[in-house]
Short mmCIF file of C-alpha atoms and ligand atoms in Angstrom, two decimals:
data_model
loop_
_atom_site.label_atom_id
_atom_site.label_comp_id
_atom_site.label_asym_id
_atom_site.label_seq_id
_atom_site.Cartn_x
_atom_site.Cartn_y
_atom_site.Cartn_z
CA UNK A 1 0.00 0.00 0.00
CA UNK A 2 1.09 3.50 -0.94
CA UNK A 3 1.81 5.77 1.77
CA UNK A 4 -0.99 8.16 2.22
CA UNK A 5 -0.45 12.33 3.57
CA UNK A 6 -4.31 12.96 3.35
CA UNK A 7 -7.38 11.68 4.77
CA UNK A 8 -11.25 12.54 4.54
CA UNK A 9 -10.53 16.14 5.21
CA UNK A 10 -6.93 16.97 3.38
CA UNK A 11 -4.14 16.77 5.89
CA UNK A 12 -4.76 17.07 9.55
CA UNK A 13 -1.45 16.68 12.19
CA UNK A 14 -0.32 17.61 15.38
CA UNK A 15 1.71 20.45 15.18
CA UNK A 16 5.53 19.83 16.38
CA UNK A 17 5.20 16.27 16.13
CA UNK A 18 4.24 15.31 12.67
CA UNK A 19 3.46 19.04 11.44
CA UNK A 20 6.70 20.88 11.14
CA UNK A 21 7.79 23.55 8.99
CA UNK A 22 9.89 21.51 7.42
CA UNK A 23 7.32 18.88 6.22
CA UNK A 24 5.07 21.63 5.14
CA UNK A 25 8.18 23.47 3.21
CA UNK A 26 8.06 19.98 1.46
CA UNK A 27 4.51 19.84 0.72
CA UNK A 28 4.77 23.13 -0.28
CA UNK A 29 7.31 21.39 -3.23
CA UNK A 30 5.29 18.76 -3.88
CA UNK A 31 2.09 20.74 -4.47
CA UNK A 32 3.45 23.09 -6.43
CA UNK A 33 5.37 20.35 -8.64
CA UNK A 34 2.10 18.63 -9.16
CA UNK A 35 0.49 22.30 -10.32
CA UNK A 36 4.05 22.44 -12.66
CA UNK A 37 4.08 25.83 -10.38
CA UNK A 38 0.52 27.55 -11.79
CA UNK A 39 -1.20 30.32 -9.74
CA UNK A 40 -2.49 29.94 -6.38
CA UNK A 41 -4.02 31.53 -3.37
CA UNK A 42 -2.92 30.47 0.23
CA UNK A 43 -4.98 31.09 3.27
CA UNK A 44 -5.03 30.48 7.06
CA UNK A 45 -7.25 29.74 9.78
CA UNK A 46 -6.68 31.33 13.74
CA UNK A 47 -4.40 28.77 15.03
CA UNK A 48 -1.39 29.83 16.48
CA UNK A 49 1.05 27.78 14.27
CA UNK A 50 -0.86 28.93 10.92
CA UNK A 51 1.86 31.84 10.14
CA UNK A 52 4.58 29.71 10.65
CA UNK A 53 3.45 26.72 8.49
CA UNK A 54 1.58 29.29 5.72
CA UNK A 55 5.24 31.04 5.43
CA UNK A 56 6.91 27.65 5.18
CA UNK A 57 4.32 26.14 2.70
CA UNK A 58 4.45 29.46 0.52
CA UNK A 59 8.53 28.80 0.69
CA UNK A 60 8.40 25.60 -0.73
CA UNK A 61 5.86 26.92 -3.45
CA UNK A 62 7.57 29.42 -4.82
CA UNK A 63 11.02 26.79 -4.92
CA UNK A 64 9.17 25.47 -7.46
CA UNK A 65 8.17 28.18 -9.42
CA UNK A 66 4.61 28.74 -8.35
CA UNK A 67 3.19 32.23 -8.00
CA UNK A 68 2.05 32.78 -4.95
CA UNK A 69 -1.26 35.09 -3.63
CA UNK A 70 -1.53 35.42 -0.03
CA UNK A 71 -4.93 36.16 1.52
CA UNK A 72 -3.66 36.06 5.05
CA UNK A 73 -6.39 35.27 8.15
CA UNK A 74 -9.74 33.92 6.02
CA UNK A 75 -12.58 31.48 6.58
CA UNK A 76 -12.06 28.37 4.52
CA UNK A 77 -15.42 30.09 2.19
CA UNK A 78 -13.81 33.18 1.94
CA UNK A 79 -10.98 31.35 0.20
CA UNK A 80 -12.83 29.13 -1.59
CA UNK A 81 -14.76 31.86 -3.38
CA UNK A 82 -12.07 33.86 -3.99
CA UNK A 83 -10.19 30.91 -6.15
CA UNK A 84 -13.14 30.29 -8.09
CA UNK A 85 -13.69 33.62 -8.66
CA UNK A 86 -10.36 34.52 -9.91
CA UNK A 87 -9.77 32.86 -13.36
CA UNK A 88 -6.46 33.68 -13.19
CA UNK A 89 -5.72 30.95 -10.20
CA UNK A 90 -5.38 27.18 -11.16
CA UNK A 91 -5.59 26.15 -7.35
CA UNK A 92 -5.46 27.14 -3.76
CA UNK A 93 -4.18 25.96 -0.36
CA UNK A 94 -6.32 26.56 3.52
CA UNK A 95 -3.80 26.11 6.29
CA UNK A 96 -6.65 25.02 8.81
CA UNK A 97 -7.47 21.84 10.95
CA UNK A 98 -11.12 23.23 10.96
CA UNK A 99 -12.71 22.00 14.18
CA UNK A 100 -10.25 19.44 15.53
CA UNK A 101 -8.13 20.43 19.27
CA UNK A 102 -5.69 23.76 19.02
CA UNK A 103 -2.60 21.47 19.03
CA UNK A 104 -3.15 20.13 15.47
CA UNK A 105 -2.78 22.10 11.88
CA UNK A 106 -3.46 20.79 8.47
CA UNK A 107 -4.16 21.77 4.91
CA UNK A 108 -6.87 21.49 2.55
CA UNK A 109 -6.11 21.68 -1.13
CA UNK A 110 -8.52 23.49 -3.73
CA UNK A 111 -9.16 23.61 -6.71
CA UNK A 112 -10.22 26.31 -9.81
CA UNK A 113 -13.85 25.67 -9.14
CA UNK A 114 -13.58 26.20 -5.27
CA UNK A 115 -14.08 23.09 -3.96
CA UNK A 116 -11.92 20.72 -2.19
CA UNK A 117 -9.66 18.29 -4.90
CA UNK A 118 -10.64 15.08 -5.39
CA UNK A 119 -8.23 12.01 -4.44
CA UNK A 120 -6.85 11.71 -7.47
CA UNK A 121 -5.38 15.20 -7.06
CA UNK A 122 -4.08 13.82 -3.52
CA UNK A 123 -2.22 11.07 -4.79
CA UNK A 124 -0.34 13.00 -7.47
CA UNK A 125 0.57 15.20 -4.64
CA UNK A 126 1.85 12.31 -2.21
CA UNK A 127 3.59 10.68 -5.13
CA UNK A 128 5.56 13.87 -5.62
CA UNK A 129 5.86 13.94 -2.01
CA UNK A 130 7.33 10.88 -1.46
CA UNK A 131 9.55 10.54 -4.45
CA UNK A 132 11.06 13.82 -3.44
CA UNK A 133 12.56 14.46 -7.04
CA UNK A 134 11.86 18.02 -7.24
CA UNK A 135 12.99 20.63 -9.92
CA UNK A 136 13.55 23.74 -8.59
CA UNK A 137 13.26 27.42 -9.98
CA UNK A 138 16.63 29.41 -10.51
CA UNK A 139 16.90 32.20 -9.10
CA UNK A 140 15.98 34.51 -11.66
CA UNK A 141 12.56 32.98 -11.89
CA UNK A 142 11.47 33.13 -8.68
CA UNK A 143 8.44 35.10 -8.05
CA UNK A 144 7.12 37.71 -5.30
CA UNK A 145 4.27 36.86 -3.16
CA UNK A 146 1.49 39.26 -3.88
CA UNK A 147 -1.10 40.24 -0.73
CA UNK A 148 -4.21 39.99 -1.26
CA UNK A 149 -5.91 41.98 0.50
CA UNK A 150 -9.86 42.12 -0.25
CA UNK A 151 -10.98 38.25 -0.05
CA UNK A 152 -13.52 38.99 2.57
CA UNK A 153 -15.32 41.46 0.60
CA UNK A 154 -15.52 39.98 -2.10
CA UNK A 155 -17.20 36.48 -0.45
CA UNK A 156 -19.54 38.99 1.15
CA UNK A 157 -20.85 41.22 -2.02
CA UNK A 158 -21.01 37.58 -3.47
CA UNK A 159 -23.48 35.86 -0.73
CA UNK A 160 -25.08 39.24 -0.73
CA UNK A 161 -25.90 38.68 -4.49
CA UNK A 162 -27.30 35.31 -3.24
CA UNK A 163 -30.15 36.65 -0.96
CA UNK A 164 -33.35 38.51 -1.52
CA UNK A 165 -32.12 41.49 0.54
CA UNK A 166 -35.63 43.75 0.54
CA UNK A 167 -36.98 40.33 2.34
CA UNK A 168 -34.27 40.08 4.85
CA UNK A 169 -34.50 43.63 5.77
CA UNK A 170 -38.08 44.09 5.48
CA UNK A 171 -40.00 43.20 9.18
CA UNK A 172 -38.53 45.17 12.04
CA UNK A 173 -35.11 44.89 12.93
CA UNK A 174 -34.10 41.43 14.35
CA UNK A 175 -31.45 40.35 16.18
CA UNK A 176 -28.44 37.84 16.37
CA UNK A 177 -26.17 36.26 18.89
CA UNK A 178 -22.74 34.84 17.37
CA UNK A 179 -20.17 32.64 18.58
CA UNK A 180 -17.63 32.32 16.06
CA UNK A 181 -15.42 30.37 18.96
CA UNK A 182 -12.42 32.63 19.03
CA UNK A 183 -12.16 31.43 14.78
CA UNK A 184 -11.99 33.29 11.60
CA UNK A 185 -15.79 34.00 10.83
CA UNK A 186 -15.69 36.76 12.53
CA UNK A 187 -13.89 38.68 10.05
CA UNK A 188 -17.08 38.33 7.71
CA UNK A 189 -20.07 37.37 9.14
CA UNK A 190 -20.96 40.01 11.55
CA UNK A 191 -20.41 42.85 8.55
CA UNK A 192 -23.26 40.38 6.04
CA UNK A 193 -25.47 40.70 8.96
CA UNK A 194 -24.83 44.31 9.61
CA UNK A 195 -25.68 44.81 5.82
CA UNK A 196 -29.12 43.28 5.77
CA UNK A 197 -29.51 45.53 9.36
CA UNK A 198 -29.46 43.30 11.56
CA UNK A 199 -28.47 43.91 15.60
CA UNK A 200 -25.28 41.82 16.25
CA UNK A 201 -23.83 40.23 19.20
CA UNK A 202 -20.75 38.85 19.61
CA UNK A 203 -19.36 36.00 21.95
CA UNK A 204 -15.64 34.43 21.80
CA UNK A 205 -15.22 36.46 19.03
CA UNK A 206 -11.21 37.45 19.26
CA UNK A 207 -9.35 34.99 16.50
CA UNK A 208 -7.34 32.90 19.02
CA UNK A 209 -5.69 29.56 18.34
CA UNK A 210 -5.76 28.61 21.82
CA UNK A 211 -9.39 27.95 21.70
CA UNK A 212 -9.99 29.07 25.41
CA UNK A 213 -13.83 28.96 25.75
CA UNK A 214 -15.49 26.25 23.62
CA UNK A 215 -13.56 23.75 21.40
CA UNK A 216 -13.41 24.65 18.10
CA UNK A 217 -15.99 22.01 17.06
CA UNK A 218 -19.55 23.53 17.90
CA UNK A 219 -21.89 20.83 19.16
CA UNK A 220 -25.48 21.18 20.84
CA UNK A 221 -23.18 20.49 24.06
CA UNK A 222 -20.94 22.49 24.02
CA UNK A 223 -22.69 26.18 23.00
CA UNK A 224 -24.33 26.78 26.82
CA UNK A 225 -22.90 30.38 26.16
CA UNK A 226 -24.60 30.95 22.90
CA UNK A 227 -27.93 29.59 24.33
CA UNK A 228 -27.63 31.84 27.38
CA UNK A 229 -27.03 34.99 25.36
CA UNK A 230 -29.50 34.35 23.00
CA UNK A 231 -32.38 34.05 25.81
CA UNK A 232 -30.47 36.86 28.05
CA UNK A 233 -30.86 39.57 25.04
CA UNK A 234 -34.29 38.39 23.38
CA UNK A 235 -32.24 37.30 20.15
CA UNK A 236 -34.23 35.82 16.90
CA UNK A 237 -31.31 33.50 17.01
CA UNK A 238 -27.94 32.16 17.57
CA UNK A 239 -25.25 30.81 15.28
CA UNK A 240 -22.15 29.37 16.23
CA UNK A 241 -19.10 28.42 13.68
CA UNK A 242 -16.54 25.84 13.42
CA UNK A 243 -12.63 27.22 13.62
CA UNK A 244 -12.42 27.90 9.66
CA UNK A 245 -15.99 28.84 9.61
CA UNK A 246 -17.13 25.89 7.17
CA UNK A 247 -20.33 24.97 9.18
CA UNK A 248 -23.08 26.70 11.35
CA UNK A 249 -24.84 25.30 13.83
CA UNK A 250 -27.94 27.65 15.06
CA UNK A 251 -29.92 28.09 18.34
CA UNK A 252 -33.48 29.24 18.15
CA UNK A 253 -35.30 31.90 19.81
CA UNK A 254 -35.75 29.92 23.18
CA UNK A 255 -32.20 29.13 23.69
CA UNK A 256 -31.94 25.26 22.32
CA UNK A 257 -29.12 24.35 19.74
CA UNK A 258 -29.96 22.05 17.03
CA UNK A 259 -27.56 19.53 15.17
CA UNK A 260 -27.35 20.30 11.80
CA UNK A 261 -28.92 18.29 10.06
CA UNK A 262 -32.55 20.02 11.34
CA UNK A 263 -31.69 23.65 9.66
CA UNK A 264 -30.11 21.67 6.40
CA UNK A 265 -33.43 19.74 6.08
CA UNK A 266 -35.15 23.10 6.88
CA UNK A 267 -33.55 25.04 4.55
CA UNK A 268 -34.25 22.51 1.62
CA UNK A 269 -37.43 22.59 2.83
CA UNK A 270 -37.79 26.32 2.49
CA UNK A 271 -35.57 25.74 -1.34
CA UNK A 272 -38.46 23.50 -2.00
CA UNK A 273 -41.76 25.46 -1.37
CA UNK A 274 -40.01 28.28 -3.72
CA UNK A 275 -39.71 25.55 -6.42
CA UNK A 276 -36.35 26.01 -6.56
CA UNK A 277 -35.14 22.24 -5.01
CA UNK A 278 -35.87 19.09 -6.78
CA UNK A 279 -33.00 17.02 -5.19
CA UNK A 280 -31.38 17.26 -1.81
CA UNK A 281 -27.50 15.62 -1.30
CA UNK A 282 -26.74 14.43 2.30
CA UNK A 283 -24.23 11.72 3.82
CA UNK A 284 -25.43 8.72 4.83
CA UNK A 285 -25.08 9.74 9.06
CA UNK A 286 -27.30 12.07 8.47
CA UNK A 287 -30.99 11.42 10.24
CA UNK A 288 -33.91 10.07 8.31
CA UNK A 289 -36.03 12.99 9.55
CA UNK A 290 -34.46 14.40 5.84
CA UNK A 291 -36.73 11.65 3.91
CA UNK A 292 -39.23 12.24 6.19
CA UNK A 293 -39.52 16.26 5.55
CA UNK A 294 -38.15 16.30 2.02
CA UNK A 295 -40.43 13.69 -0.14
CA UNK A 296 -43.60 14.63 0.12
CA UNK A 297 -42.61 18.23 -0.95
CA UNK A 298 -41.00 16.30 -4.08
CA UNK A 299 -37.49 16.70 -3.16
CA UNK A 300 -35.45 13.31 -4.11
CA UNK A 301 -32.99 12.84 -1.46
CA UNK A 302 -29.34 11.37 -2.36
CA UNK A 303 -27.72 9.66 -0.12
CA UNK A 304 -23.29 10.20 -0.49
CA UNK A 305 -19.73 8.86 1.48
CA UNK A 306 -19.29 10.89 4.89
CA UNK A 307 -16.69 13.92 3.64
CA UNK A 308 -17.95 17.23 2.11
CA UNK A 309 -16.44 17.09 -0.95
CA UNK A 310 -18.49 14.20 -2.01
CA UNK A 311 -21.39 16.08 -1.23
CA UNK A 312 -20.05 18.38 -3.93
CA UNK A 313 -19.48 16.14 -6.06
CA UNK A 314 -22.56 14.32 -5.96
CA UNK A 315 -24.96 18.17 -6.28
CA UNK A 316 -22.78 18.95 -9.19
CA UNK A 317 -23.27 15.34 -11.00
CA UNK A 318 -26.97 15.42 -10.17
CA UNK A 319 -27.57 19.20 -10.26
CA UNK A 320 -28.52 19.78 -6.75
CA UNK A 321 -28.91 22.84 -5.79
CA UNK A 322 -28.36 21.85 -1.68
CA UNK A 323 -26.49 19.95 0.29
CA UNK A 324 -25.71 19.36 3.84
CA UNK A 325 -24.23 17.67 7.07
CA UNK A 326 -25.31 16.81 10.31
CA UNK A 327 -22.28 18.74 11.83
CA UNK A 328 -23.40 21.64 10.22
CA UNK A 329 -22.11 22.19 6.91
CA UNK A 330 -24.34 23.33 4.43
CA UNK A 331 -23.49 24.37 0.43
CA UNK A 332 -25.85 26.04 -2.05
CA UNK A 333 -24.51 25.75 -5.11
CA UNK A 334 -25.25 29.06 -6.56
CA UNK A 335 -23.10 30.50 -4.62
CA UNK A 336 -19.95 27.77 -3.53
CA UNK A 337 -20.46 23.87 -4.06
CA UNK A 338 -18.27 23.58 -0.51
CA UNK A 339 -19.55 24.39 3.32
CA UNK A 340 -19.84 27.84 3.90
CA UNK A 341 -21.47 29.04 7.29
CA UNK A 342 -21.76 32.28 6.11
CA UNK A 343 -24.16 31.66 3.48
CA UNK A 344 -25.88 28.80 5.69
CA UNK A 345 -27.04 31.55 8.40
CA UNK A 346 -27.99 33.90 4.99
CA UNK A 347 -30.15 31.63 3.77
CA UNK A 348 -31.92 30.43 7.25
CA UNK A 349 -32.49 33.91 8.16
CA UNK A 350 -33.90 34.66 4.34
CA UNK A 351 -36.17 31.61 5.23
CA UNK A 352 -37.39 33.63 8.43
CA UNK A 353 -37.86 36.90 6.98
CA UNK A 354 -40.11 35.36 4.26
CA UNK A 355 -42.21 32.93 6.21
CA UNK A 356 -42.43 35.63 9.32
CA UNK A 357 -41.86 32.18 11.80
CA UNK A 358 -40.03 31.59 14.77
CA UNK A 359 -36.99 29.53 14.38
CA UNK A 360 -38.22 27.12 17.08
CA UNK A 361 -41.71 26.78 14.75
CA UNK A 362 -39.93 25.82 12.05
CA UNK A 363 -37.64 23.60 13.59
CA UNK A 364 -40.06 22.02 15.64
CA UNK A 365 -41.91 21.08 12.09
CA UNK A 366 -39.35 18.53 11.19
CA UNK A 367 -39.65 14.84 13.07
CA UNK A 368 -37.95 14.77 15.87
CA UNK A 369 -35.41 11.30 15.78
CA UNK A 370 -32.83 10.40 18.41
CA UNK A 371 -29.07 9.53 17.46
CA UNK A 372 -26.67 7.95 19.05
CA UNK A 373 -23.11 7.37 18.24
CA UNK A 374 -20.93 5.17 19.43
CA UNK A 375 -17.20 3.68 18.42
CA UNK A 376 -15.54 0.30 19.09
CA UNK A 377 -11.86 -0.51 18.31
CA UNK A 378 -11.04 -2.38 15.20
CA UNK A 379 -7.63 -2.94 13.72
CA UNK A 380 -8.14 -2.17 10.31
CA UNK A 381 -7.67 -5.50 8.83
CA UNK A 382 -10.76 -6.48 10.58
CA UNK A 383 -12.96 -3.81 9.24
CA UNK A 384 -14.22 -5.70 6.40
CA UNK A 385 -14.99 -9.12 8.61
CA UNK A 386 -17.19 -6.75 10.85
CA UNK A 387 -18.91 -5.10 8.15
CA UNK A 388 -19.19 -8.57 5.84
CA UNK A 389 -20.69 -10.42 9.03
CA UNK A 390 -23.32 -7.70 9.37
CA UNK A 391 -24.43 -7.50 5.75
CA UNK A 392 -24.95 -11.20 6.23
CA UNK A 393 -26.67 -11.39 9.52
CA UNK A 394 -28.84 -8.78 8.85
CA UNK A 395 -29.29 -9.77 4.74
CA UNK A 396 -33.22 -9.81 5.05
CA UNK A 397 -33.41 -6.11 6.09
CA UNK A 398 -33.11 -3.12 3.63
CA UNK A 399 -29.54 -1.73 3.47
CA UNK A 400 -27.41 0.85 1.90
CA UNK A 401 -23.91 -0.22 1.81
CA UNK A 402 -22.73 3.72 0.68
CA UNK A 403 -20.09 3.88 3.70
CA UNK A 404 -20.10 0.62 5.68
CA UNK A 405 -23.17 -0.83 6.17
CA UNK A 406 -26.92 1.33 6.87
CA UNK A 407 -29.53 -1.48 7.87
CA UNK A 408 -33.19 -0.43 7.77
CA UNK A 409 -35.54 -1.30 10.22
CA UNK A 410 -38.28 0.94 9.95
CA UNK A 411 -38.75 4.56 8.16
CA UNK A 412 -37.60 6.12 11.55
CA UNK A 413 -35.00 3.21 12.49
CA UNK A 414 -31.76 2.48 11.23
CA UNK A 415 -28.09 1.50 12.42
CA UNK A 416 -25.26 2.23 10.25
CA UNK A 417 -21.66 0.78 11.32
CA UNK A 418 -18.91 1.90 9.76
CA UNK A 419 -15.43 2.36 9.83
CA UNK A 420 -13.48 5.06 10.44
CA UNK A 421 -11.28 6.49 7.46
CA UNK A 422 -8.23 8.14 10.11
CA UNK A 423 -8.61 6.00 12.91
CA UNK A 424 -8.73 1.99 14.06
CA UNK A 425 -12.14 2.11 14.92
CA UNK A 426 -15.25 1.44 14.04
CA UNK A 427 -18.38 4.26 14.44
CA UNK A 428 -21.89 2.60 15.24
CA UNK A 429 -24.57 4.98 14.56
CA UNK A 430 -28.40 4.42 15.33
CA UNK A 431 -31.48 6.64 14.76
CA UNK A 432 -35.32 5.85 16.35
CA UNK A 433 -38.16 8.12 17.35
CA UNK A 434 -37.41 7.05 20.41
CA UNK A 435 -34.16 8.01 22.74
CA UNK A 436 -34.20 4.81 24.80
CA UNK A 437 -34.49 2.64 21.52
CA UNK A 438 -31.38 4.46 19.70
CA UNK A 439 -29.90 3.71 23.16
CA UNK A 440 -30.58 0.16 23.31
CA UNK A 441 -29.63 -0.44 19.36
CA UNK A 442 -26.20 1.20 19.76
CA UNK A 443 -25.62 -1.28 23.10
CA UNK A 444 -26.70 -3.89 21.26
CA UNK A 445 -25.02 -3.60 18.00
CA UNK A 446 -21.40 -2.62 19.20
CA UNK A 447 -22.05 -5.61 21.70
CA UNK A 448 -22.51 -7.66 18.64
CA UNK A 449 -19.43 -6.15 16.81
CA UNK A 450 -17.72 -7.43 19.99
CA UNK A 451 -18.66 -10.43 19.32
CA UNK A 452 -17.77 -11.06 16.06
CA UNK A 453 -14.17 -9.31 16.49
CA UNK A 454 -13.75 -11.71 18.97
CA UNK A 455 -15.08 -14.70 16.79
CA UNK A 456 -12.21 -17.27 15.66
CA UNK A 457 -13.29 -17.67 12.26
CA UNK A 458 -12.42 -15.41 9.70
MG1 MG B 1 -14.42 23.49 9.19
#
C-alpha cells in the first residue's frame, strides 16, 4: 500500500510532532510540482502555528516556481470563493485543521472551481511527495508573493448577491447572537449581517488559536454560552461556527441548539416550497427525519460517502442545488459547491424573513429522531470481517452499503456501522423516534461487533 499524507478532510497533524515547517516546506514542493508551479491563493485559519506553516508552505511553493497570492487570516469560504472567482488561479491551499483540538494544523487543497480536490489530485501530490525528485526554480525565476488583500469582501458582495435582501431587511429589525469560537468568521459574518440591518452580538469572538472557551468544534453540548445569550438579550437567534468557519450550527429563539442536520433539512425545505429544489445531497449519518420532511414536498434525497467534498461532487453530478451535514455544513450551489457558514445563516435567516416564523416553529416542524453514536476498536484489517458479518446477519433487512453498512428497520430506524477512514475504529450509529431505543440499538449492535471481532473464524 502506498503511503498516504491525506485523509477525509486533506491533511490534519499535530503540530511539532508530525506538522513541522519543514514537512510543510516539502509539501509546499510537492504541491506546487504537481500544479508544474501555476497560480495559487494560500490562506489560514486562527491557530497559532498557521503563520509559521503558511510562510513555510508558501517557501516551498515558490522553490518550485509557483506564483504565490496570499490572503492572510480567512474562513475556509472566503478562500474558496475567492479561487473560483479569480480565473487567473489554477488552485489554492487553507492552512486550517477546521474543528479538531488547538494542538493540530493541516491543509486542505482546492481547486479552480472552489471546492476541495478530489483524491486523485491527492495522490499526485503524495507521489511527488514521497519521491522527493523536485525541480527547482533558478533564481531569476522566482516570483514575489502578492497580498491579497480584499478576499472577505468579495465572499460577502457575493453571498449578498445570493439573498433577496428587501426580504431580509423588510419586518422590524431582528437580532443575532454569534459565537464564532475565538475562529476566523468573525472577520465576515458580523459585517453580512450588519448589511441586511441586523443587531449583532458577539461571543468568543477574538481569532485565538488557543481555543480558550469552547472547542473549536460547535456541538449542541458544548454552546451553553450561545444559548444563554441568545435568551439573556431576546435574540431571533444564535449561530455558532466551526474554527475555519465551514459549518453553522444555530440556536433558536428559546435558547436550544440544534444539530445540523434540522436547519439543512429546513432550509431545503424552504428551497423547495419556492420551487427552486428538486434534489437534496446528504451523507449517509445524516438522520432520516431528511426523507421524512423532504419527499412529500417532491425533493429526491441522495444519499453520499461521509466527507464534504463528495457532497459536492454528488450536487454537481446530479444538479442539486443543496447539500448538507449533520455537523453543520451546508453548500448552495449558486453560490460555492463547498460548506460555507456564512451563506448557511444567509439563507436560514432569508427563510425567516419570508415565512415571518419563529426559528423554534420551524424547527419544531421537522420529526424529531434520536441519534446515538458510538465507536468500538477495530484494527483495520478487521474492518471488512465486521462489516461482511453484518451485511450477512442482517441480509433480510433493507440496506445501503454507501459507507459501511446502513440497515433499515423501519422509516424512523436504522443502524449504520462503519469504519473510520483516520482511525482503528469502528463508528456505530443508530437513529429511532425514540431516545431509549437508539440507546438500546447502539448497546446492542457494538455488543454484537464485539462479538464477532472476537469470533475465531475469519
Ligand atoms: Mg471546518
Amino acid at each position: 500500500m502506498s503511503r498516504r499524507l491525506f485523509g477525509t478532510n486533506g491533511y490534519r497533524g499535530v503540530v511539532g510532532i508530525e506538522l513541522t515547517p519543514d514537512m510543510a516546506v516539502r509539501l509546499g514542493y510537492a504541491i506546487g510540482s504537481y500544479h508544474r508551479g501555476g497560480a495559487l491563493a494560500v490562506g489560514r485559519d486562527g491557530r497559532s502555528s498557521g503563520e509559521m506553516l503558511q510562510g513555510a508552505l508558501i517557501s516551498g511553493l515558490l522553490g518550485v516556481g509557483a506564483t504565490v497570492y496570499d490572503a492572510g487570516l480567512v474562513s475556509t469560504p472566503t478562500l474558496q470563493k475567492y479561487v473560483l472567482e479569480r480565473p487567473d488561479l489554477d488552485y489554492g491551499v487553507m492552512v486550517t485543521a477546521s474543528h479538531n483540538p488547538p494542538e493540530y494544523n493541516g491543509f486542505k487543497i482546492i481547486g479552480s472551481d472552489g471546492v476541495e480536490v478530489p483524491e486523485e489530485v491527492e495522490r499526485g501530490i503524495e507521489e511527488a511527495f514521497f519521491s522527493q525528485g523536485f525541480a527547482f526554480t533558478k533564481w531569476r525565476e522566482i516570483k514575489e508573493v502578492r497580498k491579497i488583500p480584499d478576499a472577505g469582501s468579495l465572499y460577502m458582495k457575493e453571498i449578498l448577491k445570493q439573498i433577496d435582501l428587501q426580504a431580509v431587511r423588510g419586518g422590524g429589525r431582528r437580532r443575532v447572537v454569534l459565537d464564532p469560537g475565538h475562529g476566523t468568521a468573525v472577520l465576515t459574518v458580523p459585517h453580512l449581517l450588519e448589511e441586511i440591518d441586523y443587531e449583532v452580538m458577539i461571543i468568543h469572538g477574538e481569532i485565538d488559536g488557543s481555543f480558550p472557551h469552547r472547542p473549536p468544534e460547535p456541538r449542541p453540548d458544548n454552546l451553553q454560552a450561545l444559548s444563554e445569550e441568545v435568551k439573556a438579550s431576546g435574540s431571533d437567534l444564535g449561530v455558532a461556527f466551526d474554527g475555519d468557519g465551514d459549518r453553522a450550527l444555530f440556536c433558536d429563539e428559546k435558547g436550544k441548539v440544534w444539530w445540523g442536520d434540522i436547519s439543512g433539512i429546513a432550509i431545503g425545505a424552504f428551497l423547495a416550497r419556492k420551487g427552486l429544489c428538486k434534489s437534496v445531497v446528504t451523507p449517509i449519518t445524516s438522520s432520516a427525519a431528511t426523507e421524512l420532511t423532504l419527499e412529500p414536498l417532491g425533493v429526491r434525497v441522495l444519499r453520499t460517502v461521509v466527507g464534504s467534498r463528495h457532497v459536492s461532487y454528488r450536487m454537481r453530478k446530479e444538479g442539486a442545488i443543496w447539500g448538507f451535514e449533520e455537523n453543520g455544513g451546508g453548500l448552495y450551489a449558486p453560490h460555492l459547491l463547498a460548506r460555507d457558514g456564512g451563506m448557511t445563516t444567509m439563507l436560514l435567516i432569508q427563510l425567516l424573513a419570508e415565512e415571518e416564523r419563529a426559528l423554534s416553529e420551524v424547527f419544531k416542524e421537522i420529526p424529531r429522531l434520536h441519534q446515538v453514536k458510538t465507536k468500538i476498536r477495530c484494527e483495520p484489517e478487521e474492518r471488512k470481517k465486521v462489516i461482511k458479518e453484518f451485511m450477512e446477519r442482517y441480509g433480510d433487512r433493507r440496506q445501503e452499503i454507501i459507507d459501511g453498512v446502513k440497515i433499515w428497520f423501519r422509516e424512523d430506524k436504522w443502524v449504520l456501522i462503519r469504519p473510520s477512514g483516520t482511525e482503528p475504529i469502528i463508528r456505530i450509529f443508530t437513529e429511532a423516534k425514540e431516545k431509549g431505543e437508539a440507546e438500546a440499538m447502539a448497546k446492542d449492535f457494538s455488543k454484537e461487533a464485539e462479538e464477532i471481532l472476537s469470533s475465531p473464524k475469519t
